Coordinates of C-alpha atoms and ligand atoms in Angstrom, one line a residue:
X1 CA 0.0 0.0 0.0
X2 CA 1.5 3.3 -0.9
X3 CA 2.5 5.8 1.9
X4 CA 0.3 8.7 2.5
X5 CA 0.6 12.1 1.5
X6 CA 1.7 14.8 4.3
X7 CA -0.4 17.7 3.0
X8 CA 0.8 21.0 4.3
X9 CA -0.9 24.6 4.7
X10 CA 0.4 27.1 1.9
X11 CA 0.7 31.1 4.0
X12 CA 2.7 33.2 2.3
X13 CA 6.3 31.7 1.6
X14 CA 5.9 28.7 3.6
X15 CA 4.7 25.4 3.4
X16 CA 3.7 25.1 7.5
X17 CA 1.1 22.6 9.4
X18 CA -1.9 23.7 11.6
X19 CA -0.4 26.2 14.6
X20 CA -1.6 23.6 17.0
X21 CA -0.2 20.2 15.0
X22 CA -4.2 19.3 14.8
X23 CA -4.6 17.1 11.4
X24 CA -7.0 15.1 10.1
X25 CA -7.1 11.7 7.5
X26 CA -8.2 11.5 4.4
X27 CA -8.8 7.7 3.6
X28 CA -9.8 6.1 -0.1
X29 CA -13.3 5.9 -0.9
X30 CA -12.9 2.8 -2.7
X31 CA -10.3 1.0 0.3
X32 CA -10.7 2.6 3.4
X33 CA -7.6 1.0 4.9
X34 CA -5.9 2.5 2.4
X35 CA -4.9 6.6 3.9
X36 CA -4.4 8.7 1.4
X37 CA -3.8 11.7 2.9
X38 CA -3.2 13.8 5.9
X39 CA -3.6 17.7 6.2
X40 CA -3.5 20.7 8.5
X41 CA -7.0 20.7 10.9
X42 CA -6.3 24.7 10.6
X43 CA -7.4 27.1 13.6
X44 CA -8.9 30.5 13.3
X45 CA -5.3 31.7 13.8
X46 CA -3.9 29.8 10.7
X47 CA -7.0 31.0 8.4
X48 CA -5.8 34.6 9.7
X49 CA -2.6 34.2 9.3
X50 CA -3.3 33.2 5.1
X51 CA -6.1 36.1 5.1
X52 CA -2.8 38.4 6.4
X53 CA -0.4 37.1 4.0
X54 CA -2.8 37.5 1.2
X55 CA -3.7 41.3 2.3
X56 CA 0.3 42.0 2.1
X57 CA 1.1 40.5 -1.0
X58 CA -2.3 42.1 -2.7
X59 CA -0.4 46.3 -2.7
X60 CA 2.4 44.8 -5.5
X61 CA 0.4 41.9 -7.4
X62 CA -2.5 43.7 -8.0
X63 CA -0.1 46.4 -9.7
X64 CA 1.7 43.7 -11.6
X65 CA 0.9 43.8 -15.7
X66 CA -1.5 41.8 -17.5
X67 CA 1.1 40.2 -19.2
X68 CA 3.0 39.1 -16.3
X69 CA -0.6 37.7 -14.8
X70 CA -1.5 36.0 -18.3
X71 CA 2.3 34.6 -18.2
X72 CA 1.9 33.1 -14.8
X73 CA -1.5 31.4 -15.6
X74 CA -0.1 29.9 -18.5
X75 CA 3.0 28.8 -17.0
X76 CA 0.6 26.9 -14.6
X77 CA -1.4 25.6 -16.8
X78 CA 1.3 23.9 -19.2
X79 CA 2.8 22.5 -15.5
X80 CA -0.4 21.0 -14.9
X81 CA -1.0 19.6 -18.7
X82 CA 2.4 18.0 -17.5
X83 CA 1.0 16.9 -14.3
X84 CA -2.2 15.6 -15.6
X85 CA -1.6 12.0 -15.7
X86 CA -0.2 11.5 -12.3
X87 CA -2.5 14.2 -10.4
X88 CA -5.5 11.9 -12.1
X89 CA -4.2 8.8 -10.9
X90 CA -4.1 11.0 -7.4
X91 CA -7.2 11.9 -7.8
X92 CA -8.9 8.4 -8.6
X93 CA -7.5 7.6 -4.7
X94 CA -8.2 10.5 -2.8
X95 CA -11.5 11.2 -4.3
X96 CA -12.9 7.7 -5.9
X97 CA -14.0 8.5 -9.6
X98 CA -13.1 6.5 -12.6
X99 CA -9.6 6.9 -14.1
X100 CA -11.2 8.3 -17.1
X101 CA -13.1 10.6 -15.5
X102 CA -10.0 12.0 -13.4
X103 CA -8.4 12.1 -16.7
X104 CA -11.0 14.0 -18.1
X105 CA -10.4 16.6 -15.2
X106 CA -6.6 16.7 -14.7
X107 CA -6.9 17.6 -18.8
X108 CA -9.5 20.5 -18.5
X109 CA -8.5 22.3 -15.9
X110 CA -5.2 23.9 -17.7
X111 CA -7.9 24.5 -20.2
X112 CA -9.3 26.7 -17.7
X113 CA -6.1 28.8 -17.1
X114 CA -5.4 29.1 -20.4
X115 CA -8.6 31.1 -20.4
X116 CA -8.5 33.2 -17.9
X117 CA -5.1 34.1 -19.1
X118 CA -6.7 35.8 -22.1
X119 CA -9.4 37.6 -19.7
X120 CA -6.2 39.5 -18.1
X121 CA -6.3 41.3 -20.9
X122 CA -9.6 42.1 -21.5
X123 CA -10.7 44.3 -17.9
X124 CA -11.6 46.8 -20.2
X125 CA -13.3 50.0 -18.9
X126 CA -16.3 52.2 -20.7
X127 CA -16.5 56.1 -21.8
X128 CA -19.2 57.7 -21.3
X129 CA -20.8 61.2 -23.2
X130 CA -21.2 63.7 -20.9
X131 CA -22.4 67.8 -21.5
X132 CA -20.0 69.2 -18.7
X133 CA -17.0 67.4 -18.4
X134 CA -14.4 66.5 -21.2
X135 CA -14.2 62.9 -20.1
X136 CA -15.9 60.3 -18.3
X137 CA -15.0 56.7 -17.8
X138 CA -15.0 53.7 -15.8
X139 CA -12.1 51.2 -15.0
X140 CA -11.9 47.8 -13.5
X141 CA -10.1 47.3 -10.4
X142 CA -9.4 43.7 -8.3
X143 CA -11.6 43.5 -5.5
X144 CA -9.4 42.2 -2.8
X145 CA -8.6 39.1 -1.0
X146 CA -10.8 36.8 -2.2
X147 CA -11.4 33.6 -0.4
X148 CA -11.9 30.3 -2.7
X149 CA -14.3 27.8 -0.8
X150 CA -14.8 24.5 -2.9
X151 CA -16.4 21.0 -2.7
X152 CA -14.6 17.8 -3.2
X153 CA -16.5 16.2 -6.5
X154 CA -14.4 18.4 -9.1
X155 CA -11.2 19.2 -6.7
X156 CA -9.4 20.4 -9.9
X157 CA -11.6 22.1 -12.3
X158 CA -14.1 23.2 -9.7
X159 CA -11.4 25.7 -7.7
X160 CA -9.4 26.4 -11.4
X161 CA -12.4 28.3 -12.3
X162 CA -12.5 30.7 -8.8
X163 CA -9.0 31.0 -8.8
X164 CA -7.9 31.4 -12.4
X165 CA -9.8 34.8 -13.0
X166 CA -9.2 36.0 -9.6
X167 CA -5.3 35.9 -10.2
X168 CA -6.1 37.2 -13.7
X169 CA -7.7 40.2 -12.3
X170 CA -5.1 41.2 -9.9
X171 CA -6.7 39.3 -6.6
X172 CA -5.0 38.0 -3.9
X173 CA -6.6 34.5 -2.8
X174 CA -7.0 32.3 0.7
X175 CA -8.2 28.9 -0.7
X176 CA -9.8 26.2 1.1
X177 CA -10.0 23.1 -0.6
X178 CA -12.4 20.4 0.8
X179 CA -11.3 18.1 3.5
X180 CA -12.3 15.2 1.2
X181 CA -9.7 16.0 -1.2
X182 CA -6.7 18.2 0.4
X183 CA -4.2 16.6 -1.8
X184 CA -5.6 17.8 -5.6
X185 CA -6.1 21.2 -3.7
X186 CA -1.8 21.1 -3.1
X187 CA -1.5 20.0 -6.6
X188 CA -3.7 22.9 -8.2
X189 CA -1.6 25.7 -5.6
X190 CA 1.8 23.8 -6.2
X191 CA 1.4 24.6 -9.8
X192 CA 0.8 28.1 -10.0
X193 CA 3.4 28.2 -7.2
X194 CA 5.8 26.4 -9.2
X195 CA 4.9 28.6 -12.3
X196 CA 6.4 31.5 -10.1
X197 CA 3.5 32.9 -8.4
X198 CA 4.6 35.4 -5.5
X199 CA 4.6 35.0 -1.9
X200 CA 0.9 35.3 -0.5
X201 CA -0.8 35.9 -3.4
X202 CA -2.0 32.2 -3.0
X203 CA -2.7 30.7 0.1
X204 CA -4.0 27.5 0.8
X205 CA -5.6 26.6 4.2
X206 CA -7.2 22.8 5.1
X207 CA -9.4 21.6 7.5
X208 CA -13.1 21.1 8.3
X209 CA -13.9 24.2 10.5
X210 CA -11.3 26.4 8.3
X211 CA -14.0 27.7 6.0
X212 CA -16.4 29.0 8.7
X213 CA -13.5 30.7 9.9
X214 CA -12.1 31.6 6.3
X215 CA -15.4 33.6 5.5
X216 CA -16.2 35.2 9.1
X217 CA -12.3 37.0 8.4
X218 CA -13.1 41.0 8.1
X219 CA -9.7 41.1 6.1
X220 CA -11.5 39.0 3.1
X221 CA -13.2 40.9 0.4
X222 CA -15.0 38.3 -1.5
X223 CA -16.0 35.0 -1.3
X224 CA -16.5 32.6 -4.0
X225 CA -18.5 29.2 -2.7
X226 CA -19.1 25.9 -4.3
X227 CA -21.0 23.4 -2.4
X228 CA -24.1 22.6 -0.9
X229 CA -27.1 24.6 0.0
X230 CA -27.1 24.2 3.4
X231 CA -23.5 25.8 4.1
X232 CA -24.5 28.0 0.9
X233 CA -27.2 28.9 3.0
X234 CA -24.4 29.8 6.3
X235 CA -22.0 31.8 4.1
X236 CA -24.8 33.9 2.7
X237 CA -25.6 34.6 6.5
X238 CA -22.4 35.4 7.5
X239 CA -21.5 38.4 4.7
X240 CA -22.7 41.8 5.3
X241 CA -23.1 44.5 3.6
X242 CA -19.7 45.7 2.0
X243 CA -18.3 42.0 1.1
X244 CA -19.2 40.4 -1.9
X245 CA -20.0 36.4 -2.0
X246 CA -21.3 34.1 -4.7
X247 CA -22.5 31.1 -4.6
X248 CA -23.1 27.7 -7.0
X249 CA -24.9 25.1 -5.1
X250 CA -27.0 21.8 -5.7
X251 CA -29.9 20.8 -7.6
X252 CA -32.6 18.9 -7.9
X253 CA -32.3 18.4 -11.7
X254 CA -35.6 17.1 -13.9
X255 CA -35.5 15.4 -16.9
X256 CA -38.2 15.6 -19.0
X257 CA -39.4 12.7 -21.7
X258 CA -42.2 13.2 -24.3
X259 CA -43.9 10.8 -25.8
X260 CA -42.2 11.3 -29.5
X261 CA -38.8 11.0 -27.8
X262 CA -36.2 8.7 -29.2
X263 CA -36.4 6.4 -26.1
X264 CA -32.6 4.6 -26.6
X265 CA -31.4 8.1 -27.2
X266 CA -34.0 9.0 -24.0
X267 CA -32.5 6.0 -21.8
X268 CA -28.8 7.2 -22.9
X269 CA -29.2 10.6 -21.6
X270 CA -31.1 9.6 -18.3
X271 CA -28.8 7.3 -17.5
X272 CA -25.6 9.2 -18.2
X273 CA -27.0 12.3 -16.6
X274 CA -28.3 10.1 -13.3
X275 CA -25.2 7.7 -12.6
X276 CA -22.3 9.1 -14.5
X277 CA -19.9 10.1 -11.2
X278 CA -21.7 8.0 -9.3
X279 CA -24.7 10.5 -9.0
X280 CA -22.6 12.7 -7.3
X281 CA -22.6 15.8 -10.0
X282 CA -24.3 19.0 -9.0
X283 CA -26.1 19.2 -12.4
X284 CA -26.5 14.9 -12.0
X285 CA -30.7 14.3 -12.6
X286 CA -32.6 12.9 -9.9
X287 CA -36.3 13.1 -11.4
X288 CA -37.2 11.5 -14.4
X289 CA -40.4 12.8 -15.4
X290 CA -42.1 10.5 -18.2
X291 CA -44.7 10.7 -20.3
X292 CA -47.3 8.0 -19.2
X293 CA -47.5 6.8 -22.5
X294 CA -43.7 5.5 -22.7
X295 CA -43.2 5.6 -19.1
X296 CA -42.8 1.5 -19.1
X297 CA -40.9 1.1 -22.4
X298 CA -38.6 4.0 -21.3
X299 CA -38.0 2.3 -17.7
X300 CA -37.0 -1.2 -19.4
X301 CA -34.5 0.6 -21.4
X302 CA -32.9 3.0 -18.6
X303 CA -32.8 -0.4 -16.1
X304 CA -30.9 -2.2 -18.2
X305 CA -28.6 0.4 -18.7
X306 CA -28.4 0.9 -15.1
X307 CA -27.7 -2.9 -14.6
X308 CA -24.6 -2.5 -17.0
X309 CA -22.8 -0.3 -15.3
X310 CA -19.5 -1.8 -13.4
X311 CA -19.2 -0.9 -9.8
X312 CA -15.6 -1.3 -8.3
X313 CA -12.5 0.7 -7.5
X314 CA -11.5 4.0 -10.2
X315 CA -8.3 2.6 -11.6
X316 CA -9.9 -1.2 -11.9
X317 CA -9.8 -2.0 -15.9
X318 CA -13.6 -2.2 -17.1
X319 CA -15.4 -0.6 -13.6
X320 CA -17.5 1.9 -14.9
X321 CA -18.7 3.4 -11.6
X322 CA -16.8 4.4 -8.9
X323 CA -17.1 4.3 -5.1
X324 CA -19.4 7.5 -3.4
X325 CA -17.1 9.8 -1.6
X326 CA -17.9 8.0 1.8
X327 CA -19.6 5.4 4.2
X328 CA -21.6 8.3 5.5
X329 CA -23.1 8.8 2.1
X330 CA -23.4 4.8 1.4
X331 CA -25.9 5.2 4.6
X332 CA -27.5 8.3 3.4
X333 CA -28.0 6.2 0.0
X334 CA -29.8 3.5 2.0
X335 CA -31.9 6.2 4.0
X336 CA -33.5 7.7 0.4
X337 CA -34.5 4.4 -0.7
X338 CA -36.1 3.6 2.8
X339 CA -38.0 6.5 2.8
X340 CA -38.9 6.9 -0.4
X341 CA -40.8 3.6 -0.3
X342 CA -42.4 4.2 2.8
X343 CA -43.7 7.5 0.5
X344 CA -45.2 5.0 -1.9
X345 CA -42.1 4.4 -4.3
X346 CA -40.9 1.0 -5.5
X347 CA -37.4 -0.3 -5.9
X348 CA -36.9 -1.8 -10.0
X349 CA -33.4 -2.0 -9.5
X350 CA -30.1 -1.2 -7.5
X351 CA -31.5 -0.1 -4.2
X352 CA -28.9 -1.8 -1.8
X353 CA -25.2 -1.7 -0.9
X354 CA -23.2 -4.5 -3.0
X355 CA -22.2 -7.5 -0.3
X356 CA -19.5 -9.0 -2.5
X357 CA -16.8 -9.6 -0.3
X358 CA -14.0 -7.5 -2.8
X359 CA -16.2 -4.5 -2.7
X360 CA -16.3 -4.6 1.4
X361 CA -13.4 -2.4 1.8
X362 CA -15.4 0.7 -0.4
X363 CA -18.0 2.9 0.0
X364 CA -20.3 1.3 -3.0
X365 CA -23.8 1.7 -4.2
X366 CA -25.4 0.7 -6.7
X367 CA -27.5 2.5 -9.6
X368 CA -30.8 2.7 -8.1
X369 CA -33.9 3.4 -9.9
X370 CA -37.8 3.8 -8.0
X371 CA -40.9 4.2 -10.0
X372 CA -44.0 5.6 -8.4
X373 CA -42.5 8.4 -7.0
X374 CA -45.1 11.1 -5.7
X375 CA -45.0 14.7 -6.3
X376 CA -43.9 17.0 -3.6
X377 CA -42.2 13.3 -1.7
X378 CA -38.7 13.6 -0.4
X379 CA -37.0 12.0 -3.3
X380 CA -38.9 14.4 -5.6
X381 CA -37.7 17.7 -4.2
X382 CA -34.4 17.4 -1.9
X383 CA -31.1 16.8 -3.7
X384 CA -29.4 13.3 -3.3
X385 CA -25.9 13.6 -4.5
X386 CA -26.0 9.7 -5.1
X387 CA -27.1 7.1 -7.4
X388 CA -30.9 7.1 -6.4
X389 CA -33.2 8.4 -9.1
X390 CA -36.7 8.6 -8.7
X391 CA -39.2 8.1 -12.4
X392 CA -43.0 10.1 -11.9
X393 CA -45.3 10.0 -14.4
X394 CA -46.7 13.0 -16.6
X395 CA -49.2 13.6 -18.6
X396 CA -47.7 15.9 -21.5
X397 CA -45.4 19.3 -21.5
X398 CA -47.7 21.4 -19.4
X399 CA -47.5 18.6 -16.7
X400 CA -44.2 18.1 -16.8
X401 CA -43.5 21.9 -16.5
X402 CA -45.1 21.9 -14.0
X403 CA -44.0 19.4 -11.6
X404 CA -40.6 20.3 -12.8
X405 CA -40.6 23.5 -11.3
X406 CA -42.0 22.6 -8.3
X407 CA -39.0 22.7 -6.2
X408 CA -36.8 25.0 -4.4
X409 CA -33.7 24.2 -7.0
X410 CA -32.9 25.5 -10.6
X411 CA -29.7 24.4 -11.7
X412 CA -30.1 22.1 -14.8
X413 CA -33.0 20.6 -16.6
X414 CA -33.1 18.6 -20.3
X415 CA -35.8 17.5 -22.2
X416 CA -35.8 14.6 -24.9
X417 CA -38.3 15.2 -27.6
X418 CA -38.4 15.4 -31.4
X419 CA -40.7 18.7 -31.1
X420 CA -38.3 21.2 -31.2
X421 CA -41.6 24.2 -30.8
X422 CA -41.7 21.8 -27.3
X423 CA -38.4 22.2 -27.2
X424 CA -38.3 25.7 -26.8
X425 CA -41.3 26.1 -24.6
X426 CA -39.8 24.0 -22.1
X427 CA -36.2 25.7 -22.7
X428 CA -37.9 29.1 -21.8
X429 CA -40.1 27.9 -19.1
X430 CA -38.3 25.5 -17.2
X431 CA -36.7 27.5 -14.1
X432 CA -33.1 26.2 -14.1
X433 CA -29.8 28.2 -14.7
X434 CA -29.0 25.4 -17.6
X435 CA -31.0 24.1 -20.3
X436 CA -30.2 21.0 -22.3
X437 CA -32.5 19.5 -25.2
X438 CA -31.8 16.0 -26.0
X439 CA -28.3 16.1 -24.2
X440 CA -27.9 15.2 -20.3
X441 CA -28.0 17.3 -17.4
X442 CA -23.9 17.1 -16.3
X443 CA -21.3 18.6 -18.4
X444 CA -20.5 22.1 -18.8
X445 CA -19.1 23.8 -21.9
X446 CA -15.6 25.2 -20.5
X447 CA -16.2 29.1 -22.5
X448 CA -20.2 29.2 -21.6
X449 CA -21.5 30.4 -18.5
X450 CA -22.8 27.6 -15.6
X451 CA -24.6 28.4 -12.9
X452 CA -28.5 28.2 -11.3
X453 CA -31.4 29.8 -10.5
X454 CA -33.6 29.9 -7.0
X455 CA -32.1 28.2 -4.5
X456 CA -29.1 26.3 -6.6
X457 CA -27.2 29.7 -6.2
X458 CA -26.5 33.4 -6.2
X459 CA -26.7 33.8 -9.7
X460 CA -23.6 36.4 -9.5
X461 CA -22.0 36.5 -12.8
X462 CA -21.8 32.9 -13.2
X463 CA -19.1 31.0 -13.2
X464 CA -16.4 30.5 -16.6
X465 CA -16.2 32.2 -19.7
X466 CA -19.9 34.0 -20.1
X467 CA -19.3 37.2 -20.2
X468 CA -19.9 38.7 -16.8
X469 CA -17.4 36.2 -15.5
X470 CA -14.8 38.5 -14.0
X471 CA -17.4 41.1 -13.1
X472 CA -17.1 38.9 -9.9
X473 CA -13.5 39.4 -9.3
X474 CA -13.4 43.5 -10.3
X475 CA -14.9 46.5 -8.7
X476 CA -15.8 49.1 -11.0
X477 CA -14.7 53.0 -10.8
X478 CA -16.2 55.9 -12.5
X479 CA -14.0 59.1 -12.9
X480 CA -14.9 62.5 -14.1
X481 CA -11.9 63.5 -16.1
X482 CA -11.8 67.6 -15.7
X483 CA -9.4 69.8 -17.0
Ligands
NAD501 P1 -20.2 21.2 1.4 O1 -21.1 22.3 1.4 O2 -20.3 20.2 2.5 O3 -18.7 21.7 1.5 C1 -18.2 22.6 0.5 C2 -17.0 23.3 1.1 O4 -17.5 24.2 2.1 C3 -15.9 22.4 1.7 O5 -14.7 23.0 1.5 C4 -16.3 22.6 3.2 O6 -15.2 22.3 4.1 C5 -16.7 24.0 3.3 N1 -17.5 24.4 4.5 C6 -18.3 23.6 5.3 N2 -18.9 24.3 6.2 C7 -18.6 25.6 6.0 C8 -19.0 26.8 6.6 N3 -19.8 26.9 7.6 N4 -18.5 28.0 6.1 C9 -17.6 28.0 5.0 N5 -17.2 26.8 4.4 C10 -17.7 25.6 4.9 O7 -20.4 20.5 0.0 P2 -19.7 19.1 -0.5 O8 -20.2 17.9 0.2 O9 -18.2 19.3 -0.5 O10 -20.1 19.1 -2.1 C11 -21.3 18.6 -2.5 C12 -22.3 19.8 -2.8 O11 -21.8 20.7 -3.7 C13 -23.6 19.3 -3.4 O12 -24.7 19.9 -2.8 C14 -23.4 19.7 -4.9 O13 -24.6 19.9 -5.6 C15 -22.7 21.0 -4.7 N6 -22.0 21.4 -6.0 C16 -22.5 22.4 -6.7 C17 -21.9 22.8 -7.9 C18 -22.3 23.9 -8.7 O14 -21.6 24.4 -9.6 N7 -23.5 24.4 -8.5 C19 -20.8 22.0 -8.3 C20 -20.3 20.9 -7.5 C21 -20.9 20.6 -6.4

């Protein structure tokens, strides 16, 4: 078994463990005897000490030229095109997924930088016509420290897209990467380090309290939060006036099928948008909302899919789905089927934790798929963040719309129909940040903007390439220009 990794805090030049030696394990989802990692349980003090490093190194980088800044990213990006395969083979142990989907990550993420390199360039500033003085214009400045809080399910390309175009736009940044995955959060800040970055411009501090701590700091200007609602729902709490904070949390992601639907094509996109990752995608689908006239012929076709996947350990040849991030969710997984049944559900497959004795050691569950499910149930409104999915019946578009925008999320939605004038209702009805029509839920074009509606987020300038993205990470200034 390989040794584990000693993960260390990043504040300002140093490379330093928690102030009071506290650490804690990370262990592999799909071996738990097998510790992957261990990292910095940081203190108040330690999150202050990377909010003052970052304050001190912000009067010089934010001066620094956007050449210099678009260098830097770029220098980190081609170090982390280098890194790629090892970092996903990392990756595969400390977080669980497939080895082609950690590939798939490790490979995007420079894609990121490479990006935001460009947008160092382009913090472009207005004029403005004006009857009393000669000139009046505006100009982008950075914002400040900006504290990067991210969840462990994209560890790379999550955290590349919050700190790529805060760098870019002069920032300096405290980032806390999730305690599930400290290690990919070293590699990401050992490679804009290794490009050259300054001292303190980023700082990386772990642990499991550190965020709290991170975003109740007075020295951080902004904070940029990927995770769940319910510590979305915290962080939103704890800024005041005066700070800025955005937020991209989960979903509760519908997909709608008509009755003219291609139904392989249908079962394809249901299944890859419900078990790809193990379920455990922010834009992942959790209702499948079916016409009743297909609803059967549609279900045969997205079991058997279901049944096909391989469940087993990320860098296993042939295993197609990977171990959930941990036994607490393998319990939570048991808990949505139990009380979705007693709701009125019923189980067609999947539904219970594998017993074969070479999966014991991993945090496994299976693709799950209930029919029956009510409207307005648990497993209809309330995300799961696992393989459970949950098929209700519709009668139509109107229905569908409308059960589909029942709940509390709006993050992604699809449809699968051959009606494109259906289509395009339900793409301008549907309330979700993201629509797809005959594609699934997950995936995310790296140059478009992503990001939700209601409660699946903030909505502030969503996150990548759109074109408010560094709106986010600048504060504007107006000057009259007399003579
Ligand atoms: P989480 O909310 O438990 O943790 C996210 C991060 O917040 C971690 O780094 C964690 O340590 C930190 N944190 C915890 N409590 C905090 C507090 N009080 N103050 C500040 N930071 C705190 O989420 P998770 O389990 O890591 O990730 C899964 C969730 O993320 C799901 O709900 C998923 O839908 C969501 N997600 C959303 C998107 C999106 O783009 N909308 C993308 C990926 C994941």
């Amino acid at each position: 078994m390989n040794a584990p990794f000693e993960v260390q805090n990043r504040i300002g030049d140093s490379l330093t463990p928690a102030s009071h030696g506290a650490t804690f394990e990370r262990r592999n989802p799909a071996d738990r005897d097998d510790l992957v990692s261990v990292a910095p349980e940081s203190n108040a003090d330690d999150v202050a000490a990377a909010v003052r490093a970052a304050r001190e190194a912000l009067a010089s980088w934010r001066r620094t030229t956007p050449t210099t800044r678009a260098d830097l990213l770029t220098k980190a990006s081609r170090l982390l095109a280098e890194r790629a395969p090892s970092i996903a083979a990392e990756m595969v142990r400390e977080e669980g997924k497939p080895l082609a989907d950690a590939t798939m990550e490790a490979s995007r993420t420079p894609k990121n930088l490479e990006l935001y390199a460009g947008e160092a360039y382009r913090l472009t500033g207005t004029t403005f016509p004006s009857d009393d003085t000669p000139l009046v214009y505006s100009t982008r400045d950075p914002v400040g420290v900006v504290a990067v809080i991210t969840p462990w399910n994209f560890p790379l390309n999550l955290a590349s897209r919050k700190i790529g175009p805060a760098l870019a736009a002069g920032n300096t940044v405290v980032f806390k990467p999730s305690p599930m995955t400290p290690l990919m959060g070293e590699r990401l800040a050992a490679a804009f380090v290794d490009a050259g970055l300054p001292p303190g411009v980023l700082n990386v501090v772990h642990g499991t309290a550190a965020g709290a701590h991170l975003v109740n700091d007075a020295g951080v200007d902004a904070v940029t939060f990927t995770g769940s609602n319910a510590t979305g729902q915290k962080i939103h709490a704890a800024i005041g006036v005066g700070r800025r904070v955005q937020l991209e949390l989960g979903g509760k992601n519908p997909i709608v099928v008509l009755a003219d639907a291609d139904l392989d094509a249908a079962a394809a996109v249901v299944a890859r948008s419900s078990f790809s990752l193990t379920g455990q995608a922010c834009t992942g689908a959790g209702r499948i909302l079916v016409d009743r006239a297909i609803h059967d012929e549609l279900l045969d076709k997205v079991v058997a899919l279901a049944g096909a996947y391989v469940v087993g350990p990320g860098d296993a040849a042939g295993v197609t789905m990977g171990p959930l991030i941990d036994a607490a969710a393998v319990d939570a997984m048991e808990r949505w089927v139990a009380r979705a049944v007693a709701d009125g559900a019923r189980v067609v497959c999947g539904g219970a934790a594998p017993t074969d004795a070479e999966l014991a050691r991993g945090n496994y569950f299976p693709a799950t798929v209930l029919i029956d499910v009510e409207r307005g149930t648990a497993l209809a409104t309330e995300e799961v963040f696992g393989p459970v999915i949950g098929f209700e019946r519709v009668d139509g578009l109107t229905d569908a719309l409308e059960s589909a925008n029942s709940v509390r999320f709006g993050l992604s939605a699809a449809i699968c129909t051959r009606d494109m004038a259906a289509a395009q209702r339900f793409a301008s009805e549907i309330e979700a940040g993201m629509v797809r029509v005959n594609r699934p839920t997950v995936g995310a074009a790296f140059n478009a903007p992503f990001g939700g509606v209601k409660q699946s987020g903030t909505g502030t300038h969503k996150e990548q390439l759109g074109p408010t993205v560094m709106d986010f990470y600048t504060v504007s200034r107006t000057v009259w220009l007399g003579t």
